[in-house]
Amino acid sequence: MKTKSAFLFLILLVIGLSLQAQQKKQKTNYKPISPDLFGIFFEDINYAADSGLYAELVQNRSFEYSPSDKDNWQDKSNWDAYTSWQFITKGYGYGTLSLETKEPIHENNTHYMVINIEEEGREGVGLKNSGFDGIVVKAGEKYNFSVFLRQLSDKSIPMVVKLLDKKGDVIGEATFSTQSKDWKKYSATIIANQSNDNANLEVLAKTRGKLAIDMVSLFPEKTFKNRPNGLRADLAQTIADLKPKFMRFPGGCLVHGDGLGNMYRWKNTIGSVEQRFAQRNIWGYNQSVGIGYFEYFQYCEDMGAKPIPVVPAGVSCQNSGGTWRIDSNGQKGIPLAEMHEYIQEILDLIEWANGPATSTWGAKRVEAGHPKSFNLEYIGIGNEDKQTAEFRERFKMISDIVKAKHPEITIIGTIGPGQTGEDFDLGWKFANELKTPMVDEHFYDKPEWFISNQKRYDSYNRSKSKVYIGEYASKGNTLYDAIAEAAFMTSLERNGDVVRLASYAPLLAKEGHTQWNPDMIYFNNKAIYCTANYYIQQLFSTNQGDTYYENVITSADNKADSTLAFSCVRDSKTGDVILKLVNCSKNEHKLQIDLSQFKQIGTKAILTTLTGTADAKNSFEEPNKVIPVTSDFKVGKNFNFTTHPMSMTVIRVKMKR
Ligand code: AHR
């Protein structure tokens, strides 16, 4: 009897345990993941801002270029207040041009030119600007010209502003006259009567006299969303088409800057453009900060992306002074006595972004034309900083105060430039000590690294800091590079409970002005091409989900191979189930897909595939060599799917209507 009941008990126990295991399995079949996972990283590197995303067509508009903008190894000879400018005395006119600083428009904008017109000649005396490698204009389109002038002689001076082609023929012009002996802004609209890829802009005084001139500006009327002081429409739209969930700005190394005086200080970048502080860009040119914090926040809002500003952690870049060595330490800390003032600057940023109109800084946002809050949720502190005692002391001071005053803001800490190494280890240790909510990991590596590191986050401790992969890229723009990134990105979705944010870097590069390769989008004054890496980013960011499902996709021949990667997510807003299938190998591969657990989905799906040869890449000549192809598709509850060699496929299964 005893043996019988013991046996029965054992059977019941086994059934109970297996039921429990089954329930547990069902419970862990899915998990919520970050709804903000895929976003973008914007840095003014490769001429991404001035002459890129910023629609300003006049180069060196405020005469602030300086040889010190350049790195020591760069040619500084043609880089100064006169860069891109030419003094014009047309039709036997003559006079003099001088660079002055005595009575500027604003203390942040010290340089201006003085033109003394001794004889105006037939056509006038003035300045010509050649733009950023020429000015592109389109027939019939309007261009908004503006300039600050101070009349230094008694009588009003008639002025003419012209767009000219290379032969000197006029493409469009406008006239006005000086009206003030103080700095005054003059505006005019020029309509181009023909298209031209290499126009120049002339501003000429038509009578004898003397005037001071600054902030010579020309914008296409058609900017992104028609914003004044706006963004180049085609480029801004190409970025917006990624539908990023967030945008990180203004960098990168640009944030902590080349020495203490070169840090990116947000207050220098807001308000009227003539009052902003142009300065050396750490990448060896000048930054006008025409795209400043207001423009960054507004662009985020226009794209539906959350803003992620990154502020310096109170220390400058360890590579300051051109000491680009692995053990270099040109890092300098803001003197401790000034740290409270500096931290206040960060608190003011939060108030500026989110505070009410009644607050000091909220009022400035309202005054700039944005009454509503910008809903700032995240702030990055530092970028790839060397983990020194100076850094740690300053980071902790900032973090403690921001956390205490703004518990609603998620702080993102920094853990050095690499995916391993001393700064990485020390950075993580420090983040754990401080309980920093999120840390910023960076990795630039070969495609093979991305393929073989898909398990990286599987074992990350879920109770520690979450991860923002703020910068990553395989080292190339071939399809293979992009597909390797895609394989890795499926692992980010699988680990979307710990990896909360991720952004490819860098975003933009101008032809002929590229300091860093590879990049996601290449452009020149006229054309843009998107890399295979762009399309991979787009396939992920436009197909994000907020729940991750396991065991939906399996290899038909049980192949566990890192060249095959897949993920299944569901987007609760649309109800769609989204399958991502990546094949980095040279062979086709058959997968089994089991959708039986999704009761509300139908049979309709959209299939998108990016595929080609491993070495295929886009270029200005062949911008569409590697592009995704989309078609309608039908799915069953259980079906097989064969992936192409070297491909990424997205199957977006629609909810039943
Ligand atoms: O993305 C280019 C640079 O790479 C960033 O400025 C820096 O953070 C990283 O080292």
PDB file of C-alpha atoms in Angstrom, residues 306-405:
ATOM      1  CA  LYS A 306      13.033  61.913 -28.375  1.00  0.00           C
ATOM      2  CA  PRO A 307      15.859  64.408 -27.827  1.00  0.00           C
ATOM      3  CA  ILE A 308      19.018  63.088 -26.150  1.00  0.00           C
ATOM      4  CA  PRO A 309      21.408  65.970 -25.536  1.00  0.00           C
ATOM      5  CA  VAL A 310      24.872  64.993 -24.323  1.00  0.00           C
ATOM      6  CA  VAL A 311      26.700  67.507 -22.151  1.00  0.00           C
ATOM      7  CA  PRO A 312      30.387  67.438 -21.175  1.00  0.00           C
ATOM      8  CA  ALA A 313      31.074  65.678 -17.867  1.00  0.00           C
ATOM      9  CA  GLY A 314      33.130  68.677 -16.705  1.00  0.00           C
ATOM     10  CA  VAL A 315      36.245  67.410 -18.498  1.00  0.00           C
ATOM     11  CA  SER A 316      37.610  67.982 -21.991  1.00  0.00           C
ATOM     12  CA  CYS A 317      38.532  65.245 -24.469  1.00  0.00           C
ATOM     13  CA  GLN A 318      41.588  63.207 -23.409  1.00  0.00           C
ATOM     14  CA  ASN A 319      42.871  63.678 -26.951  1.00  0.00           C
ATOM     15  CA  SER A 320      42.832  67.477 -26.596  1.00  0.00           C
ATOM     16  CA  GLY A 321      45.791  69.204 -28.153  1.00  0.00           C
ATOM     17  CA  GLY A 322      46.072  66.629 -30.888  1.00  0.00           C
ATOM     18  CA  THR A 323      47.494  63.931 -28.600  1.00  0.00           C
ATOM     19  CA  TRP A 324      45.836  61.097 -30.501  1.00  0.00           C
ATOM     20  CA  ARG A 325      47.545  58.286 -28.643  1.00  0.00           C
ATOM     21  CA  ILE A 326      45.950  55.434 -26.821  1.00  0.00           C
ATOM     22  CA  ASP A 327      47.505  56.519 -23.520  1.00  0.00           C
ATOM     23  CA  SER A 328      47.125  60.237 -24.142  1.00  0.00           C
ATOM     24  CA  ASN A 329      45.665  62.417 -21.491  1.00  0.00           C
ATOM     25  CA  GLY A 330      45.026  65.932 -22.611  1.00  0.00           C
ATOM     26  CA  GLN A 331      41.901  65.730 -20.438  1.00  0.00           C
ATOM     27  CA  LYS A 332      41.380  68.876 -18.385  1.00  0.00           C
ATOM     28  CA  GLY A 333      38.768  69.347 -15.691  1.00  0.00           C
ATOM     29  CA  ILE A 334      36.683  72.446 -15.067  1.00  0.00           C
ATOM     30  CA  PRO A 335      38.138  73.900 -11.843  1.00  0.00           C
ATOM     31  CA  LEU A 336      36.174  72.518  -8.903  1.00  0.00           C
ATOM     32  CA  ALA A 337      35.323  76.037  -7.768  1.00  0.00           C
ATOM     33  CA  GLU A 338      33.461  76.527 -11.067  1.00  0.00           C
ATOM     34  CA  MET A 339      31.656  73.202 -11.058  1.00  0.00           C
ATOM     35  CA  HIS A 340      28.536  74.473  -9.307  1.00  0.00           C
ATOM     36  CA  GLU A 341      28.102  77.119 -11.950  1.00  0.00           C
ATOM     37  CA  TYR A 342      28.643  74.454 -14.608  1.00  0.00           C
ATOM     38  CA  ILE A 343      26.115  72.104 -13.024  1.00  0.00           C
ATOM     39  CA  GLN A 344      23.632  74.964 -12.899  1.00  0.00           C
ATOM     40  CA  GLU A 345      24.075  75.223 -16.676  1.00  0.00           C
ATOM     41  CA  ILE A 346      22.901  71.597 -16.973  1.00  0.00           C
ATOM     42  CA  LEU A 347      19.958  72.202 -14.641  1.00  0.00           C
ATOM     43  CA  ASP A 348      19.101  75.254 -16.741  1.00  0.00           C
ATOM     44  CA  LEU A 349      19.083  73.056 -19.835  1.00  0.00           C
ATOM     45  CA  ILE A 350      16.478  70.798 -18.266  1.00  0.00           C
ATOM     46  CA  GLU A 351      14.440  73.848 -17.283  1.00  0.00           C
ATOM     47  CA  TRP A 352      14.822  75.325 -20.775  1.00  0.00           C
ATOM     48  CA  ALA A 353      13.588  72.069 -22.352  1.00  0.00           C
ATOM     49  CA  ASN A 354      10.771  71.200 -19.967  1.00  0.00           C
ATOM     50  CA  GLY A 355      10.107  74.130 -17.646  1.00  0.00           C
ATOM     51  CA  PRO A 356       6.992  76.302 -17.648  1.00  0.00           C
ATOM     52  CA  ALA A 357       6.831  79.755 -19.217  1.00  0.00           C
ATOM     53  CA  THR A 358       7.063  81.175 -15.715  1.00  0.00           C
ATOM     54  CA  SER A 359      10.539  79.725 -15.178  1.00  0.00           C
ATOM     55  CA  THR A 360      13.614  81.732 -16.230  1.00  0.00           C
ATOM     56  CA  TRP A 361      14.809  79.245 -18.844  1.00  0.00           C
ATOM     57  CA  GLY A 362      11.390  77.923 -19.824  1.00  0.00           C
ATOM     58  CA  ALA A 363      10.553  81.534 -20.719  1.00  0.00           C
ATOM     59  CA  LYS A 364      13.485  81.609 -23.151  1.00  0.00           C
ATOM     60  CA  ARG A 365      12.141  78.513 -24.929  1.00  0.00           C
ATOM     61  CA  VAL A 366       8.731  80.163 -25.150  1.00  0.00           C
ATOM     62  CA  GLU A 367      10.334  83.344 -26.463  1.00  0.00           C
ATOM     63  CA  ALA A 368      12.090  81.287 -29.151  1.00  0.00           C
ATOM     64  CA  GLY A 369       8.665  80.150 -30.345  1.00  0.00           C
ATOM     65  CA  HIS A 370       8.075  76.893 -28.478  1.00  0.00           C
ATOM     66  CA  PRO A 371       5.504  77.306 -25.712  1.00  0.00           C
ATOM     67  CA  LYS A 372       5.126  73.564 -25.106  1.00  0.00           C
ATOM     68  CA  SER A 373       7.681  71.505 -23.239  1.00  0.00           C
ATOM     69  CA  PHE A 374      10.182  69.555 -25.346  1.00  0.00           C
ATOM     70  CA  ASN A 375       9.569  66.563 -23.039  1.00  0.00           C
ATOM     71  CA  LEU A 376      13.192  65.871 -22.319  1.00  0.00           C
ATOM     72  CA  GLU A 377      13.534  62.376 -20.797  1.00  0.00           C
ATOM     73  CA  TYR A 378      17.221  61.538 -21.176  1.00  0.00           C
ATOM     74  CA  ILE A 379      20.473  63.381 -20.719  1.00  0.00           C
ATOM     75  CA  GLY A 380      23.938  62.052 -21.582  1.00  0.00           C
ATOM     76  CA  ILE A 381      26.807  63.151 -19.350  1.00  0.00           C
ATOM     77  CA  GLY A 382      30.201  62.851 -20.990  1.00  0.00           C
ATOM     78  CA  ASN A 383      31.461  61.064 -24.070  1.00  0.00           C
ATOM     79  CA  GLU A 384      34.101  58.342 -24.091  1.00  0.00           C
ATOM     80  CA  ASP A 385      35.922  60.143 -21.274  1.00  0.00           C
ATOM     81  CA  LYS A 386      39.066  58.659 -19.813  1.00  0.00           C
ATOM     82  CA  GLN A 387      38.115  57.266 -16.409  1.00  0.00           C
ATOM     83  CA  THR A 388      40.418  59.416 -14.305  1.00  0.00           C
ATOM     84  CA  ALA A 389      39.892  60.642 -10.757  1.00  0.00           C
ATOM     85  CA  GLU A 390      39.183  64.128 -12.210  1.00  0.00           C
ATOM     86  CA  PHE A 391      36.484  62.737 -14.449  1.00  0.00           C
ATOM     87  CA  ARG A 392      34.910  60.630 -11.705  1.00  0.00           C
ATOM     88  CA  GLU A 393      34.795  63.495  -9.235  1.00  0.00           C
ATOM     89  CA  ARG A 394      33.083  65.806 -11.717  1.00  0.00           C
ATOM     90  CA  PHE A 395      30.719  63.206 -13.121  1.00  0.00           C
ATOM     91  CA  LYS A 396      29.551  62.293  -9.619  1.00  0.00           C
ATOM     92  CA  MET A 397      28.965  65.946  -8.715  1.00  0.00           C
ATOM     93  CA  ILE A 398      26.817  66.424 -11.826  1.00  0.00           C
ATOM     94  CA  SER A 399      25.002  63.122 -11.522  1.00  0.00           C
ATOM     95  CA  ASP A 400      24.185  63.534  -7.803  1.00  0.00           C
ATOM     96  CA  ILE A 401      22.647  66.962  -8.322  1.00  0.00           C
ATOM     97  CA  VAL A 402      20.747  66.125 -11.517  1.00  0.00           C
ATOM     98  CA  LYS A 403      19.374  62.934  -9.939  1.00  0.00           C
ATOM     99  CA  ALA A 404      18.284  64.797  -6.824  1.00  0.00           C
ATOM    100  CA  LYS A 405      16.662  67.699  -8.641  1.00  0.00           C
TER     101      LYS A 405
END
